Amino acid sequence: MKPAVPAIRSRESQSRVTRRRSLGAGAAATLAAARTLAPALFTGCSLGLPARARPIMLGLLHSQTGTLAISETSVRDAEILAIEEINAAGGVLGRPLEFRCPDPKSRSADLFPKRARHLCEEDGVAALFGCWTSTSRKAVIPVCTEFDRLLFYPVQYEGNESASHCIYGGSVPNQQILPAVDWLLSSAGGPRRRIFLVGSDYIFPRTANFVVKKHLAARGIEPVGEAYFPLGHRQFRGVVEMIGASRADAVLSTVNGDSNVALFEEFAAAGIDPEKVPVISTSIGEDELRHLAPREVAGHYAASSYFQSVATDPNRDWVGRFRREFGYDRVTSDPMEAASTLVHAWKAAVERAGSLDTAAVRQALSAGIEVPGPGGPFRIDPKTQHAVKRFRLGRIRPDRQFDIVHESAATIEPDPYPQSAFPGWKCDWTKGGIEQGPEVRIDGDV
Amino acid sequence: MDAPSLSLLPHDWFWLYDIPTHRLAILFVASFVGFYWVGCVFLRPILRQFVKYNAGANDIIGYVLSCFGVFYGLLLGLIAVTAYQNVADAGASVTREAAALSALYEDVSRYPDPYGQNLRWLLRDYTRYVIRYAWPLQRRGIIPQEGTIRVDAFHEELLDFQPGTPAEEILHAEALRQFNHFLEARRTRLFSVTSGLPASMWYVMFLGAILTLAICWLFEMRFVTQLVLGGILAAYLGLMMFLIFDMNQPFRGDVSISPEAFESIFQRMNEE
């Protein structure tokens, strides 16, 4: 039996050698395979997740339902296009932009600030773009101030305001309404002296017409009449009769929203000839014209800084891009142009500041940021944080577009506190902010 | 298929869907084979102690493996079918939503302007949002929220229209009916974004795979043979797991439902 033992040991020994060899070979093969395959498996995956810089979040605060939706949705789309263009060009500070776009449902006083708070607090947005009515803007600014975020506001408004945390991209009266009044008073516009003021009854029309009256008074002129109606009002026969009785030779309209449909119906029904009694509207753009019958509005005017018909290559390019993205029958308007350009201006300011910090961005803006825009070069005035704008007057065409009949020779510096209306009030954010004058009481319940 | 709250695979594992499919398959197979081989080295000697001195142990183990394999195989097969059904259902809901959207667009195109124009704009906006923003979110397992706002805006505008003629009344009723179809399909799509196998199923599947491989470790055979035969079984189990994992989330991974149906509608909506 003894000789058998070595034989068994020999087999075991052989078996152990085989097992060791197998293990060694297996481990070597596994390591080699891992080394060969790992790069192929994980290249570009970075553990499965593609390499991507942390996005910068922006808040777009526009009503998408309710009475303001049709106008505000277009502004939102213009901002989205700007964001997509910036992303396509590499983003901001090497980071892509993302956005949140909640719906404040046209509820200016309560839902706008609530949504703004959520955007700042929960979504961590770097800046907010939005608002339409002055009520919504005034409600959102305190939220932006509390969270130290900038609000970029794209709509023309009444002035009499300059907040540290708001950048105003729309026109103020000295860039829109007052040049329109001056045109009416000039030989090109008539000249006309008998001006009737009609408007919706809220902050913007009341304050704007207050400024207009002071402006006219400085020229020894008094409006022949003045009337205000609630938003959504549809009975304008009475006021059209008043206009006829006043022998007005021009109407300055700050009527907003759907009321314009009924207002122009009444003008047409009363046989008011745009050649004899032109209406200059401050709140009608290409979007609003879609709701108006061309035969009722053609020949009347709109005061603005931008029209889709601006005949420049940058504008044609922008309109083309917008239509390619959002539809061949979409139109562009003044607040859309301002909104798009504000997004690009914010990008330029952040890149100059090299940071998203609000103070640094404001500092960069105050150093003078100028970006090209569809309506021409766009600059923020560091003193007032308002845009420097060009004035344009458009005559409504039957195809719901505008012929530009007058354009300011140069851009107009913003003056949110015209001295004729707000004596003593000044604004210079490069020297500490607002210098208050005597309290000014604006007529009406505002 | 369950609602999101029951669906786990935990979200911590969702990054796996970002790996390209063929690489993910290799990863699954390699992990299973690797696990089996490592077990062969470290666990097999311990487990073998239980059957070491039993004559005919391989027969018994083979019998147990066969019984176990039948039930486990059935389970895997049924789960794979369910996962496939989930993908197919989600795909069908996407097609239904796109078809309803297209029909709705045609209906509102007959409305008088500005209603018709506004409604067309809103539907185009919704379609664009779905393609550009909702789909990337779905691919990350996130239910997109802002589409609801766009649907609400459309609904509001649709209800705002007052038909003036009998023809408009018929058109309006049809548009409302089509809108309800669209809403239904849209909700189904959103539910499918996070739908998946419940956690308990994943636990059973993985535990079953481990037990299958553990039974294989008990066999008495040459070490190299064990590595090869068990490795083949482990590779097959890995492939099955990969298949179920890949189909578990209909909108995730390389092989997922695409927004192609919406893209073709959007292209047609934008044609002048």
CSV table of C-alpha atoms in Angstrom, one decimal, chain B residues 21-234:
chain,number,residue,atom,x,y,z
B,21,THR,CA,-26.8,49.6,-24.1
B,22,HIS,CA,-24.1,47.3,-25.4
B,23,ARG,CA,-21.7,48.4,-22.7
B,24,LEU,CA,-24.4,48.0,-20.1
B,25,ALA,CA,-24.9,44.4,-21.3
B,26,ILE,CA,-21.2,43.7,-21.0
B,27,LEU,CA,-21.2,45.2,-17.5
B,28,PHE,CA,-24.1,43.0,-16.4
B,29,VAL,CA,-22.6,39.8,-17.8
B,30,ALA,CA,-19.1,40.7,-16.5
B,31,SER,CA,-20.6,41.4,-13.0
B,32,PHE,CA,-22.4,38.1,-12.8
B,33,VAL,CA,-19.5,36.0,-14.2
B,34,GLY,CA,-17.1,37.9,-12.0
B,35,PHE,CA,-19.3,37.3,-8.9
B,36,TYR,CA,-19.5,33.6,-9.8
B,37,TRP,CA,-15.8,33.3,-10.3
B,38,VAL,CA,-14.9,35.1,-7.1
B,39,GLY,CA,-17.4,32.9,-5.3
B,40,CYS,CA,-15.7,29.9,-6.8
B,41,VAL,CA,-12.5,30.9,-5.2
B,42,PHE,CA,-13.7,32.1,-1.8
B,43,LEU,CA,-17.1,30.6,-1.1
B,44,ARG,CA,-17.1,27.3,-3.0
B,45,PRO,CA,-14.5,25.7,-0.6
B,46,ILE,CA,-16.8,26.6,2.4
B,47,LEU,CA,-20.0,25.4,0.8
B,48,ARG,CA,-18.5,22.2,-0.5
B,49,GLN,CA,-18.0,21.2,3.2
B,50,PHE,CA,-21.7,20.5,3.5
B,51,VAL,CA,-21.8,17.9,0.7
B,52,LYS,CA,-18.2,16.7,0.7
B,53,TYR,CA,-18.7,13.3,2.1
B,54,ASN,CA,-22.1,12.5,0.6
B,55,ALA,CA,-22.0,9.9,-2.1
B,56,GLY,CA,-24.0,10.9,-5.2
B,57,ALA,CA,-24.1,14.5,-4.1
B,58,ASN,CA,-23.9,15.8,-7.6
B,59,ASP,CA,-27.1,14.0,-8.5
B,60,ILE,CA,-28.9,15.5,-5.6
B,61,ILE,CA,-27.6,19.0,-6.4
B,62,GLY,CA,-28.5,18.6,-10.0
B,63,TYR,CA,-32.0,17.6,-9.0
B,64,VAL,CA,-32.4,20.6,-6.7
B,65,LEU,CA,-31.0,22.9,-9.4
B,66,SER,CA,-33.5,21.6,-11.9
B,67,CYS,CA,-36.5,22.1,-9.6
B,68,PHE,CA,-35.2,25.5,-8.6
B,69,GLY,CA,-34.4,26.4,-12.2
B,70,VAL,CA,-37.9,25.7,-13.4
B,71,PHE,CA,-39.5,28.1,-10.9
B,72,TYR,CA,-36.8,30.7,-11.2
B,73,GLY,CA,-36.8,30.5,-15.0
B,74,LEU,CA,-40.6,30.9,-15.1
B,75,LEU,CA,-40.3,33.9,-12.8
B,76,LEU,CA,-37.7,35.5,-15.0
B,77,GLY,CA,-39.6,34.8,-18.1
B,78,LEU,CA,-42.9,36.3,-16.8
B,79,ILE,CA,-41.1,39.3,-15.5
B,80,ALA,CA,-39.4,39.9,-18.8
B,81,VAL,CA,-42.7,39.6,-20.6
B,82,THR,CA,-44.3,42.1,-18.1
B,83,ALA,CA,-41.4,44.5,-18.6
B,84,TYR,CA,-41.7,44.3,-22.4
B,85,GLN,CA,-45.5,44.9,-22.1
B,86,ASN,CA,-44.7,48.0,-20.0
B,87,VAL,CA,-42.5,49.3,-22.8
B,88,ALA,CA,-45.1,48.4,-25.4
B,89,ASP,CA,-47.9,50.1,-23.4
B,90,ALA,CA,-45.9,53.3,-22.9
B,91,GLY,CA,-45.1,53.3,-26.6
B,92,ALA,CA,-48.7,52.9,-27.5
B,93,SER,CA,-49.7,55.8,-25.2
B,94,VAL,CA,-47.1,58.0,-26.9
B,95,THR,CA,-48.5,57.1,-30.3
B,96,ARG,CA,-52.1,57.7,-29.1
B,97,GLU,CA,-51.2,61.1,-27.6
B,98,ALA,CA,-49.4,62.2,-30.8
B,99,ALA,CA,-52.3,61.0,-32.9
B,100,ALA,CA,-54.9,62.9,-30.7
B,101,LEU,CA,-52.6,66.0,-30.8
B,102,SER,CA,-52.5,65.9,-34.6
B,103,ALA,CA,-56.3,65.5,-34.9
B,104,LEU,CA,-56.8,68.3,-32.4
B,105,TYR,CA,-54.5,70.5,-34.4
B,106,GLU,CA,-56.5,69.8,-37.5
B,107,ASP,CA,-59.8,70.6,-35.7
B,108,VAL,CA,-58.7,73.9,-34.2
B,109,SER,CA,-57.2,74.9,-37.6
B,110,ARG,CA,-60.8,75.3,-38.8
B,111,TYR,CA,-61.7,77.7,-36.0
B,112,PRO,CA,-62.1,81.4,-36.9
B,113,ASP,CA,-59.1,83.6,-36.1
B,114,PRO,CA,-57.8,84.8,-33.6
B,115,TYR,CA,-59.1,81.7,-31.7
B,116,GLY,CA,-57.8,79.3,-34.3
B,117,GLN,CA,-54.5,81.0,-34.5
B,118,ASN,CA,-54.1,81.1,-30.7
B,119,LEU,CA,-55.0,77.5,-30.4
B,120,ARG,CA,-52.6,76.4,-33.1
B,121,TRP,CA,-49.8,78.4,-31.4
B,122,LEU,CA,-50.6,76.8,-28.1
B,123,LEU,CA,-50.5,73.3,-29.5
B,124,ARG,CA,-47.3,74.0,-31.3
B,125,ASP,CA,-45.8,75.3,-28.1
B,126,TYR,CA,-46.9,72.2,-26.3
B,127,THR,CA,-45.4,69.9,-29.0
B,128,ARG,CA,-42.2,71.8,-29.0
B,129,TYR,CA,-42.0,71.6,-25.2
B,130,VAL,CA,-42.5,67.9,-25.2
B,131,ILE,CA,-39.8,67.3,-27.8
B,132,ARG,CA,-37.2,69.8,-26.4
B,133,TYR,CA,-37.8,69.8,-22.7
B,134,ALA,CA,-40.1,67.0,-21.5
B,135,TRP,CA,-38.4,64.1,-23.3
B,136,PRO,CA,-34.9,64.8,-21.9
B,137,LEU,CA,-36.5,65.0,-18.4
B,138,GLN,CA,-38.3,61.7,-19.0
B,139,ARG,CA,-35.0,60.2,-20.0
B,140,ARG,CA,-33.7,61.1,-16.6
B,141,GLY,CA,-36.7,59.5,-14.9
B,142,ILE,CA,-38.3,62.9,-14.1
B,143,ILE,CA,-42.0,63.6,-14.8
B,144,PRO,CA,-42.1,66.9,-16.7
B,145,GLN,CA,-44.3,69.5,-14.9
B,146,GLU,CA,-44.6,72.5,-17.2
B,147,GLY,CA,-46.4,70.6,-20.0
B,148,THR,CA,-49.5,70.8,-17.7
B,149,ILE,CA,-49.4,74.6,-17.8
B,150,ARG,CA,-49.4,74.5,-21.6
B,151,VAL,CA,-52.3,72.1,-21.6
B,152,ASP,CA,-54.2,74.3,-19.2
B,153,ALA,CA,-53.6,77.3,-21.4
B,154,PHE,CA,-54.9,75.4,-24.4
B,155,HIS,CA,-57.9,74.2,-22.5
B,156,GLU,CA,-58.7,77.7,-21.3
B,157,GLU,CA,-58.5,79.1,-24.8
B,158,LEU,CA,-60.6,76.2,-26.2
B,159,LEU,CA,-63.4,76.8,-23.6
B,160,ASP,CA,-63.3,80.5,-24.3
B,161,PHE,CA,-64.5,79.9,-27.9
B,162,GLN,CA,-68.3,80.4,-28.3
B,163,PRO,CA,-69.5,78.6,-31.5
B,164,GLY,CA,-71.6,80.9,-33.6
B,165,THR,CA,-73.0,78.5,-36.1
B,166,PRO,CA,-74.2,74.9,-36.1
B,167,ALA,CA,-71.1,73.9,-38.0
B,168,GLU,CA,-68.9,75.5,-35.4
B,169,GLU,CA,-70.9,73.8,-32.7
B,170,ILE,CA,-70.1,70.4,-34.3
B,171,LEU,CA,-66.5,71.3,-34.8
B,172,HIS,CA,-66.2,72.5,-31.2
B,173,ALA,CA,-67.8,69.3,-29.8
B,174,GLU,CA,-65.3,67.2,-31.8
B,175,ALA,CA,-62.4,69.3,-30.7
B,176,LEU,CA,-63.4,68.8,-27.0
B,177,ARG,CA,-63.8,65.1,-27.5
B,178,GLN,CA,-60.4,64.9,-29.2
B,179,PHE,CA,-58.9,67.0,-26.4
B,180,ASN,CA,-60.1,64.4,-23.8
B,181,HIS,CA,-58.5,61.6,-25.8
B,182,PHE,CA,-55.3,63.6,-25.8
B,183,LEU,CA,-55.5,64.2,-22.1
B,184,GLU,CA,-56.0,60.5,-21.4
B,185,ALA,CA,-53.0,59.4,-23.5
B,186,ARG,CA,-50.9,62.2,-22.1
B,187,ARG,CA,-51.6,61.1,-18.5
B,188,THR,CA,-50.8,57.5,-19.4
B,189,ARG,CA,-47.4,58.6,-20.8
B,190,LEU,CA,-46.6,60.6,-17.7
B,191,PHE,CA,-47.5,57.7,-15.4
B,192,SER,CA,-45.1,55.4,-17.4
B,193,VAL,CA,-42.2,57.8,-16.8
B,194,THR,CA,-41.5,56.4,-13.4
B,195,SER,CA,-43.3,53.1,-13.7
B,196,GLY,CA,-41.3,50.0,-13.2
B,197,LEU,CA,-40.9,46.7,-11.3
B,198,PRO,CA,-41.6,46.9,-7.6
B,199,ALA,CA,-38.6,46.5,-5.4
B,200,SER,CA,-39.7,43.1,-4.1
B,201,MET,CA,-39.4,41.7,-7.6
B,202,TRP,CA,-35.9,42.9,-8.0
B,203,TYR,CA,-34.9,41.4,-4.6
B,204,VAL,CA,-36.5,38.0,-5.6
B,205,MET,CA,-34.7,38.1,-8.9
B,206,PHE,CA,-31.3,38.9,-7.5
B,207,LEU,CA,-31.6,36.5,-4.6
B,208,GLY,CA,-32.7,33.8,-7.0
B,209,ALA,CA,-29.7,34.5,-9.2
B,210,ILE,CA,-27.4,34.2,-6.2
B,211,LEU,CA,-29.0,31.0,-5.0
B,212,THR,CA,-28.7,29.5,-8.5
B,213,LEU,CA,-25.0,30.3,-8.6
B,214,ALA,CA,-24.5,29.1,-5.1
B,215,ILE,CA,-26.1,25.7,-5.9
B,216,CYS,CA,-23.6,25.5,-8.8
B,217,TRP,CA,-20.7,26.0,-6.4
B,218,LEU,CA,-21.8,22.8,-4.6
B,219,PHE,CA,-21.0,20.6,-7.6
B,220,GLU,CA,-18.0,18.3,-7.4
B,221,MET,CA,-16.0,18.8,-10.7
B,222,ARG,CA,-12.7,20.1,-11.9
B,223,PHE,CA,-12.1,23.7,-11.0
B,224,VAL,CA,-11.6,24.9,-14.6
B,225,THR,CA,-14.8,23.1,-15.7
B,226,GLN,CA,-16.6,24.7,-12.8
B,227,LEU,CA,-15.4,28.1,-13.9
B,228,VAL,CA,-16.5,27.6,-17.5
B,229,LEU,CA,-19.9,25.9,-17.0
B,230,GLY,CA,-20.9,28.1,-14.1
B,231,GLY,CA,-19.5,31.1,-15.9
B,232,ILE,CA,-21.8,30.4,-18.9
B,233,LEU,CA,-24.8,30.1,-16.6
B,234,ALA,CA,-23.9,33.3,-14.8
